[in-house]
């Protein structure tokens, strides 16, 4: 494929191609990052590929296999530093050296301590020219979950909530289906398809009895692990979240307040019971995230009520917010809000969103941002 005349920098064009290829693995590569690779020789793409799932060939290997002998003397454009360690697959730097690639243009260094510059060093030692930093911000945003997980051992935490114009997530009687329209709900199912776990509180289960499965328009999709935060072990034995028709596990995050007999019955139904330390009489949420990280979960989606949402926010455990606003008004002093809890005493203590992005789904508005004090 010859690429012809470019309107912008040629290197950027090839890097955008690598980023687009990387996105094809979204929701399937965990605990690995999303990576795309493009091999170019005399302005012609001779090989390209994306890492599609953990345990499958890396993007560089796919590109090299497609290029064959044409890889010698080619330039590799890649959104992340090639690996130099043995993991589920052999190191990619050695394959690049053996193929005779002349130059590597990478968007960013791999934050994984096992790599972190060592791949670039090995390439340079072999006489391969290396450039780093092209479209780095875009590359970091693409792999934000992997970066958080690999540097902290804790999953990237996203909180999703849907509210009315007056900030209610349900009516005063608890009715919440449906605040937003079908297009907005499909977006949420796509989010579920991309994360390793969906987290809810026990009150959500008792009130709504959700399945927490992924139901994409047209079928398909991947069910994430379903985590119920329930300090006293009140999860009903017949709750729909305990769904044996789904291959995804159900995890009860609880404490020693839960009855051992009840936990045994839940285990018989296939529920994994995770006993965690307490914090103010409730499940220690940081301990929960650490436990999920040890299970190689890199991203989680919190779909709780106001109490659980605020508990994550109060502990500064939220990395990203997805807040839907529907053009309806419910009113009601007792109607629940997306973030309840004690709340802050002054505006100076409040959270604000950074890097805000707006999307519209029919009449519903979606606000995406990164919370910070």
CSV table of C-alpha atoms in Angstrom, one decimal:
chain,number,residue,atom,x,y,z
A,1,UNK,CA,0.0,0.0,0.0
A,2,UNK,CA,1.6,3.3,-1.1
A,3,UNK,CA,0.5,6.3,1.0
A,4,UNK,CA,0.9,9.2,-1.5
A,5,UNK,CA,0.8,12.8,-0.5
A,6,UNK,CA,0.4,13.7,3.2
A,7,UNK,CA,-1.4,16.8,4.6
A,8,UNK,CA,0.6,16.6,7.9
A,9,UNK,CA,3.9,15.2,9.1
A,10,UNK,CA,4.6,11.7,7.6
A,11,UNK,CA,5.9,10.3,10.9
A,12,UNK,CA,2.7,11.4,12.7
A,13,UNK,CA,0.5,9.7,10.1
A,14,UNK,CA,2.3,6.4,10.6
A,15,UNK,CA,2.0,6.8,14.3
A,16,UNK,CA,-1.7,7.5,14.1
A,17,UNK,CA,-2.0,4.2,12.1
A,18,UNK,CA,-0.2,2.4,14.9
A,19,UNK,CA,-2.5,3.9,17.5
A,20,UNK,CA,-5.6,2.9,15.5
A,21,UNK,CA,-4.2,-0.6,15.2
A,22,UNK,CA,-3.6,-0.7,19.0
A,23,UNK,CA,-7.2,0.3,19.7
A,24,UNK,CA,-8.5,-2.9,18.0
A,25,UNK,CA,-7.4,-4.8,21.1
A,26,UNK,CA,-9.3,-2.6,23.5
A,27,UNK,CA,-10.8,-4.8,26.3
A,28,UNK,CA,-9.0,-7.9,25.2
A,29,UNK,CA,-5.3,-7.4,25.9
A,30,UNK,CA,-5.4,-7.1,29.7
A,31,UNK,CA,-3.1,-7.3,31.6
A,32,UNK,CA,-1.0,-6.3,28.6
A,33,UNK,CA,-1.1,-2.9,27.0
A,34,UNK,CA,-2.7,-2.1,23.7
A,35,UNK,CA,0.0,-1.9,21.0
A,36,UNK,CA,0.0,-1.3,17.3
A,37,UNK,CA,3.0,-1.5,14.9
A,38,UNK,CA,3.6,-0.3,11.4
A,39,UNK,CA,6.7,-1.2,9.3
A,40,UNK,CA,7.5,1.4,6.6
A,41,UNK,CA,10.0,1.2,3.8
A,42,UNK,CA,10.4,4.1,1.3
A,43,UNK,CA,7.0,5.5,2.4
A,44,UNK,CA,5.3,2.2,1.8
A,45,UNK,CA,3.7,0.1,4.6
A,46,UNK,CA,5.3,-3.3,4.3
A,47,UNK,CA,3.8,-4.8,7.4
A,48,UNK,CA,1.4,-3.9,10.2
A,49,UNK,CA,-0.5,-5.4,13.1
A,50,UNK,CA,-2.1,-4.9,16.5
A,51,UNK,CA,-1.9,-7.0,19.7
A,52,UNK,CA,-5.4,-8.4,19.9
A,53,UNK,CA,-5.4,-10.5,23.1
A,54,UNK,CA,-3.1,-11.4,26.0
A,55,UNK,CA,-1.1,-14.5,25.1
A,56,UNK,CA,-1.3,-13.9,21.3
A,57,UNK,CA,1.5,-12.5,19.2
A,58,UNK,CA,2.6,-9.0,19.9
A,59,UNK,CA,2.0,-6.2,17.3
A,60,UNK,CA,5.7,-6.1,16.3
A,61,UNK,CA,5.7,-9.9,15.5
A,62,UNK,CA,2.6,-9.7,13.4
A,63,UNK,CA,4.1,-6.7,11.4
A,64,UNK,CA,7.4,-8.6,10.9
A,65,UNK,CA,5.6,-11.7,9.7
A,66,UNK,CA,3.6,-9.7,7.2
A,67,UNK,CA,6.7,-7.9,6.0
A,68,UNK,CA,9.0,-10.9,5.7
A,69,UNK,CA,12.3,-10.0,4.0
A,70,UNK,CA,11.0,-6.4,3.3
A,71,UNK,CA,11.4,-5.7,7.1
A,72,UNK,CA,15.2,-5.3,6.5
A,73,UNK,CA,16.0,-1.6,6.5
A,74,UNK,CA,12.4,-0.6,7.4
A,75,UNK,CA,11.3,1.9,10.0
A,76,UNK,CA,9.0,0.6,12.8
A,77,UNK,CA,6.3,3.0,14.1
A,78,UNK,CA,4.9,1.8,17.5
A,79,UNK,CA,3.0,3.4,20.3
A,80,UNK,CA,4.9,1.6,23.1
A,81,UNK,CA,8.5,0.6,23.6
A,82,UNK,CA,9.1,-3.0,22.4
A,83,UNK,CA,9.4,-5.5,25.1
A,84,UNK,CA,12.8,-7.0,26.0
A,85,UNK,CA,11.7,-9.6,28.6
A,86,UNK,CA,10.2,-13.1,28.5
A,87,UNK,CA,6.5,-13.0,29.4
A,88,UNK,CA,3.7,-14.9,27.8
A,89,UNK,CA,5.6,-14.4,24.6
A,90,UNK,CA,9.4,-14.0,23.7
A,91,UNK,CA,11.0,-10.5,23.7
A,92,UNK,CA,10.2,-8.5,20.6
A,93,UNK,CA,13.4,-6.5,20.5
A,94,UNK,CA,15.4,-9.6,19.5
A,95,UNK,CA,13.0,-10.3,16.6
A,96,UNK,CA,13.4,-6.7,15.4
A,97,UNK,CA,17.2,-6.9,15.6
A,98,UNK,CA,17.2,-10.2,13.7
A,99,UNK,CA,14.8,-8.9,11.0
A,100,UNK,CA,17.2,-6.0,10.3
A,101,UNK,CA,14.9,-3.1,11.2
A,102,UNK,CA,16.9,0.1,10.8
A,103,UNK,CA,14.9,2.5,13.0
A,104,UNK,CA,12.2,2.5,15.7
A,105,UNK,CA,9.9,5.5,16.3
A,106,UNK,CA,8.0,5.0,19.5
A,107,UNK,CA,5.4,7.1,21.2
A,108,UNK,CA,6.5,6.4,24.7
A,109,UNK,CA,8.6,4.3,27.0
A,110,UNK,CA,7.1,1.3,28.6
A,111,UNK,CA,6.3,2.0,32.3
A,112,UNK,CA,6.7,-1.6,33.1
A,113,UNK,CA,9.8,-1.9,35.4
A,114,UNK,CA,10.8,-5.0,33.5
A,115,UNK,CA,11.1,-3.0,30.3
A,116,UNK,CA,11.3,0.8,31.1
A,117,UNK,CA,14.0,1.9,28.7
A,118,UNK,CA,15.8,-1.4,28.5
A,119,UNK,CA,14.1,-2.3,25.2
A,120,UNK,CA,15.4,1.0,23.7
A,121,UNK,CA,18.8,0.4,25.1
A,122,UNK,CA,19.1,-3.1,23.5
A,123,UNK,CA,18.0,-1.7,20.1
A,124,UNK,CA,20.6,1.1,20.3
A,125,UNK,CA,23.3,-1.4,21.2
A,126,UNK,CA,22.4,-3.4,18.1
A,127,UNK,CA,22.8,-0.2,16.0
A,128,UNK,CA,19.2,0.5,15.5
A,129,UNK,CA,18.2,4.2,15.6
A,130,UNK,CA,15.5,5.0,18.2
A,131,UNK,CA,13.3,8.1,18.5
A,132,UNK,CA,10.8,8.4,21.4
A,133,UNK,CA,8.0,10.9,22.2
A,134,UNK,CA,5.9,11.2,19.0
A,135,UNK,CA,2.2,11.5,20.0
A,136,UNK,CA,3.2,10.5,23.5
A,137,UNK,CA,0.1,12.2,25.1
A,138,UNK,CA,-2.2,10.3,22.9
A,139,UNK,CA,-0.4,7.0,23.5
A,140,UNK,CA,-0.6,7.6,27.3
A,141,UNK,CA,-4.3,8.3,27.2
A,142,UNK,CA,-4.8,5.1,25.2
A,143,UNK,CA,-3.1,2.9,27.7
A,144,UNK,CA,-4.0,4.9,30.8
A,145,UNK,CA,-5.4,1.8,32.6
A,146,UNK,CA,-2.2,-0.3,31.9
A,147,UNK,CA,0.0,2.6,33.1
A,148,UNK,CA,-1.9,2.9,36.4
A,149,UNK,CA,-1.9,-0.9,36.9
A,150,UNK,CA,1.7,-1.6,36.0
A,151,UNK,CA,3.1,1.2,38.1
A,152,UNK,CA,0.9,0.8,41.2
A,153,UNK,CA,-0.5,-2.7,41.1
A,154,UNK,CA,-4.0,-1.2,41.4
A,155,UNK,CA,-6.6,-1.2,38.6
A,156,UNK,CA,-7.7,2.0,36.9
A,157,UNK,CA,-11.0,3.0,38.4
A,158,UNK,CA,-13.8,4.4,36.4
A,159,UNK,CA,-17.1,5.5,37.9
A,160,UNK,CA,-20.3,5.7,35.8
A,161,UNK,CA,-23.5,7.3,36.9
A,162,UNK,CA,-26.7,8.5,35.1
A,163,UNK,CA,-28.7,11.4,36.6
A,164,UNK,CA,-31.5,13.8,35.9
A,165,UNK,CA,-31.0,17.5,35.2
A,166,UNK,CA,-31.5,18.1,39.0
A,167,UNK,CA,-28.9,15.5,39.9
A,168,UNK,CA,-31.1,12.5,40.9
A,169,UNK,CA,-30.2,8.9,40.0
A,170,UNK,CA,-33.7,7.7,41.0
A,171,UNK,CA,-37.1,9.0,42.0
A,172,UNK,CA,-38.0,9.3,45.7
A,173,UNK,CA,-39.5,5.8,45.5
A,174,UNK,CA,-36.3,4.4,44.1
A,175,UNK,CA,-37.4,4.0,40.4
A,176,UNK,CA,-34.4,4.4,38.1
A,177,UNK,CA,-35.1,2.4,34.9
A,178,UNK,CA,-34.5,4.1,32.7
A,179,UNK,CA,-33.1,7.6,33.3
A,180,UNK,CA,-31.1,7.6,30.0
A,181,UNK,CA,-32.0,6.4,26.6
A,182,UNK,CA,-31.0,3.3,24.7
A,183,UNK,CA,-28.0,4.8,23.0
A,184,UNK,CA,-26.5,5.9,26.3
A,185,UNK,CA,-27.1,2.5,27.8
A,186,UNK,CA,-25.3,0.9,24.8
A,187,UNK,CA,-22.3,3.0,25.5
A,188,UNK,CA,-22.3,1.7,29.1
A,189,UNK,CA,-22.3,-1.9,27.7
A,190,UNK,CA,-19.3,-1.0,25.5
A,191,UNK,CA,-17.6,0.2,28.7
A,192,UNK,CA,-18.4,-3.1,30.4
A,193,UNK,CA,-17.0,-4.9,27.4
A,194,UNK,CA,-13.7,-3.1,27.8
A,195,UNK,CA,-13.0,-3.5,31.6
A,196,UNK,CA,-11.9,-6.4,33.7
A,197,UNK,CA,-14.5,-6.0,36.5
A,198,UNK,CA,-17.8,-4.2,37.2
A,199,UNK,CA,-18.3,-3.2,40.8
A,200,UNK,CA,-21.6,-2.5,42.6
A,201,UNK,CA,-22.7,-2.2,46.2
A,202,UNK,CA,-25.1,-4.6,47.9
A,203,UNK,CA,-27.9,-1.9,48.0
A,204,UNK,CA,-27.9,-1.8,44.1
A,205,UNK,CA,-28.2,-5.6,44.0
A,206,UNK,CA,-31.1,-5.6,46.6
A,207,UNK,CA,-32.9,-2.8,44.8
A,208,UNK,CA,-32.4,-3.5,41.1
A,209,UNK,CA,-31.2,-7.2,41.0
A,210,UNK,CA,-28.9,-6.4,38.0
A,211,UNK,CA,-27.1,-9.1,35.9
A,212,UNK,CA,-24.1,-6.8,35.2
A,213,UNK,CA,-23.5,-8.6,31.9
A,214,UNK,CA,-22.5,-7.1,28.6
A,215,UNK,CA,-25.3,-6.9,26.1
A,216,UNK,CA,-24.1,-5.2,23.0
A,217,UNK,CA,-26.4,-4.2,20.1
A,218,UNK,CA,-26.1,-7.1,17.6
A,219,UNK,CA,-24.8,-9.5,20.2
A,220,UNK,CA,-21.3,-10.4,21.2
A,221,UNK,CA,-19.2,-8.7,23.9
A,222,UNK,CA,-17.3,-9.9,26.9
A,223,UNK,CA,-18.7,-10.1,30.4
A,224,UNK,CA,-16.4,-8.6,33.1
A,225,UNK,CA,-16.0,-10.1,36.5
A,226,UNK,CA,-18.9,-8.9,38.7
A,227,UNK,CA,-17.9,-7.6,42.1
A,228,UNK,CA,-20.4,-7.0,44.9
A,229,UNK,CA,-19.3,-4.9,47.8
A,230,UNK,CA,-21.2,-6.2,50.8
A,231,UNK,CA,-19.6,-5.9,54.2
A,232,UNK,CA,-22.2,-8.1,56.0
A,233,UNK,CA,-22.7,-10.8,53.3
A,234,UNK,CA,-26.4,-10.0,52.5
A,235,UNK,CA,-26.1,-11.1,48.8
A,236,UNK,CA,-29.2,-13.2,48.1
A,237,UNK,CA,-28.6,-16.7,46.9
A,238,UNK,CA,-30.9,-16.2,44.0
A,239,UNK,CA,-29.5,-12.8,42.9
A,240,UNK,CA,-29.2,-12.5,39.1
A,241,UNK,CA,-25.6,-11.4,39.4
A,242,UNK,CA,-24.9,-15.0,40.4
A,243,UNK,CA,-25.5,-16.1,36.8
A,244,UNK,CA,-24.0,-19.4,35.8
A,245,UNK,CA,-24.9,-18.8,32.2
A,246,UNK,CA,-22.1,-16.2,32.1
A,247,UNK,CA,-18.4,-17.3,32.1
A,248,UNK,CA,-17.5,-14.3,34.1
A,249,UNK,CA,-16.9,-14.9,37.8
A,250,UNK,CA,-18.9,-13.3,40.6
A,251,UNK,CA,-16.9,-12.0,43.5
A,252,UNK,CA,-18.3,-11.1,46.9
A,253,UNK,CA,-16.1,-8.5,48.6
A,254,UNK,CA,-17.0,-8.8,52.2
A,255,UNK,CA,-15.6,-8.7,55.8
A,256,UNK,CA,-15.7,-11.0,58.8
A,257,UNK,CA,-19.1,-9.5,59.6
A,258,UNK,CA,-20.5,-11.9,57.0
A,259,UNK,CA,-21.9,-15.2,58.2
A,260,UNK,CA,-19.6,-18.1,57.4
A,261,UNK,CA,-22.6,-20.3,56.7
A,262,UNK,CA,-23.9,-17.8,54.2
A,263,UNK,CA,-20.5,-17.5,52.6
A,264,UNK,CA,-20.3,-21.3,52.3
A,265,UNK,CA,-23.7,-21.4,50.5
A,266,UNK,CA,-22.6,-18.6,48.1
A,267,UNK,CA,-19.4,-20.6,47.3
A,268,UNK,CA,-21.6,-23.6,46.5
A,269,UNK,CA,-23.3,-21.4,43.9
A,270,UNK,CA,-19.9,-20.5,42.3
A,271,UNK,CA,-19.4,-17.2,44.1
A,272,UNK,CA,-15.8,-16.3,45.0
A,273,UNK,CA,-15.8,-14.9,48.5
A,274,UNK,CA,-13.1,-12.3,49.2
A,275,UNK,CA,-12.6,-11.6,52.9
A,276,UNK,CA,-11.2,-8.1,53.2
A,277,UNK,CA,-10.2,-5.8,56.1
A,278,UNK,CA,-12.7,-3.2,57.3
A,279,UNK,CA,-12.6,0.6,57.3
A,280,UNK,CA,-15.2,2.3,59.5
A,281,UNK,CA,-17.2,-0.9,59.5
A,282,UNK,CA,-17.2,-1.3,55.7
A,283,UNK,CA,-15.1,-3.1,53.1
A,284,UNK,CA,-11.7,-1.4,52.8
A,285,UNK,CA,-11.9,-0.3,49.1
A,286,UNK,CA,-8.2,0.1,48.6
A,287,UNK,CA,-7.7,-3.4,49.9
A,288,UNK,CA,-10.3,-4.5,47.4
A,289,UNK,CA,-8.5,-2.8,44.5
A,290,UNK,CA,-5.2,-4.3,45.6
A,291,UNK,CA,-6.8,-7.8,45.7
A,292,UNK,CA,-8.2,-7.3,42.2
A,293,UNK,CA,-4.8,-6.1,41.0
A,294,UNK,CA,-3.2,-9.3,42.2
A,295,UNK,CA,-5.7,-11.0,39.9
A,296,UNK,CA,-4.2,-9.1,37.0
A,297,UNK,CA,-7.3,-6.9,36.6
A,298,UNK,CA,-6.1,-3.6,35.1
A,299,UNK,CA,-9.4,-1.7,34.9
A,300,UNK,CA,-12.7,-1.6,36.8
A,301,UNK,CA,-16.0,0.1,36.3
A,302,UNK,CA,-17.9,1.2,39.4
A,303,UNK,CA,-21.7,1.3,38.8
A,304,UNK,CA,-22.8,1.8,42.4
A,305,UNK,CA,-25.2,4.1,44.1
A,306,UNK,CA,-24.3,7.4,45.8
A,307,UNK,CA,-22.8,5.7,48.9
A,308,UNK,CA,-20.3,3.5,47.1
A,309,UNK,CA,-19.5,6.1,44.4
A,310,UNK,CA,-18.7,8.7,47.1
A,311,UNK,CA,-16.7,6.2,49.1
A,312,UNK,CA,-14.4,5.7,46.2
A,313,UNK,CA,-14.2,9.4,45.5
A,314,UNK,CA,-13.6,10.3,49.1
A,315,UNK,CA,-10.6,8.0,49.3
A,316,UNK,CA,-9.2,9.5,46.0
A,317,UNK,CA,-9.5,6.1,44.3
A,318,UNK,CA,-11.4,7.4,41.2
A,319,UNK,CA,-9.3,7.9,38.1
A,320,UNK,CA,-12.1,8.7,35.6
A,321,UNK,CA,-15.7,9.7,35.7
A,322,UNK,CA,-18.5,9.0,33.1
A,323,UNK,CA,-21.5,11.1,34.1
A,324,UNK,CA,-24.7,10.9,32.0
A,325,UNK,CA,-27.2,13.7,32.3
A,326,UNK,CA,-30.7,13.1,31.0
A,327,UNK,CA,-33.1,16.0,30.1
A,328,UNK,CA,-35.6,15.2,32.8
A,329,UNK,CA,-36.4,16.5,36.3
A,330,UNK,CA,-37.5,14.4,39.2
A,331,UNK,CA,-37.2,16.6,42.3
A,332,UNK,CA,-37.6,15.2,45.8
A,333,UNK,CA,-35.6,15.9,48.9
A,334,UNK,CA,-35.1,12.2,49.6
A,335,UNK,CA,-34.3,11.2,46.0
A,336,UNK,CA,-30.8,9.7,45.8
A,337,UNK,CA,-27.9,11.5,44.1
A,338,UNK,CA,-24.8,10.0,42.4
A,339,UNK,CA,-22.5,11.0,45.3
A,340,UNK,CA,-23.9,11.1,48.8
A,341,UNK,CA,-21.8,10.4,51.9
A,342,UNK,CA,-20.8,13.2,54.2
A,343,UNK,CA,-19.8,15.6,51.5
A,344,UNK,CA,-17.3,18.4,51.8
A,345,UNK,CA,-17.7,21.4,54.1
A,346,UNK,CA,-16.4,24.0,51.6
A,347,UNK,CA,-16.1,24.4,47.9
A,348,UNK,CA,-12.3,24.5,48.3
A,349,UNK,CA,-12.4,20.9,49.3
A,350,UNK,CA,-14.5,19.8,46.3
A,351,UNK,CA,-13.4,17.8,43.3
A,352,UNK,CA,-13.2,19.3,39.9
A,353,UNK,CA,-12.9,17.5,36.5
A,354,UNK,CA,-9.9,18.0,34.3
A,355,UNK,CA,-9.6,17.3,30.6
A,356,UNK,CA,-13.4,17.3,30.2
A,357,UNK,CA,-14.9,15.7,27.2
A,358,UNK,CA,-18.6,16.0,26.1
A,359,UNK,CA,-20.5,13.5,24.1
A,360,UNK,CA,-24.2,13.4,23.2
A,361,UNK,CA,-26.4,10.3,22.8
A,362,UNK,CA,-29.7,11.5,21.3
A,363,UNK,CA,-31.0,13.8,24.1
A,364,UNK,CA,-28.6,12.5,26.8
A,365,UNK,CA,-25.3,14.3,27.6
A,366,UNK,CA,-22.2,12.5,28.7
A,367,UNK,CA,-19.5,14.3,30.7
A,368,UNK,CA,-16.1,12.5,30.8
A,369,UNK,CA,-13.3,13.8,33.0
A,370,UNK,CA,-10.6,13.1,35.5
A,371,UNK,CA,-11.4,14.1,39.1
A,372,UNK,CA,-8.9,16.0,41.3
A,373,UNK,CA,-9.0,18.2,44.3
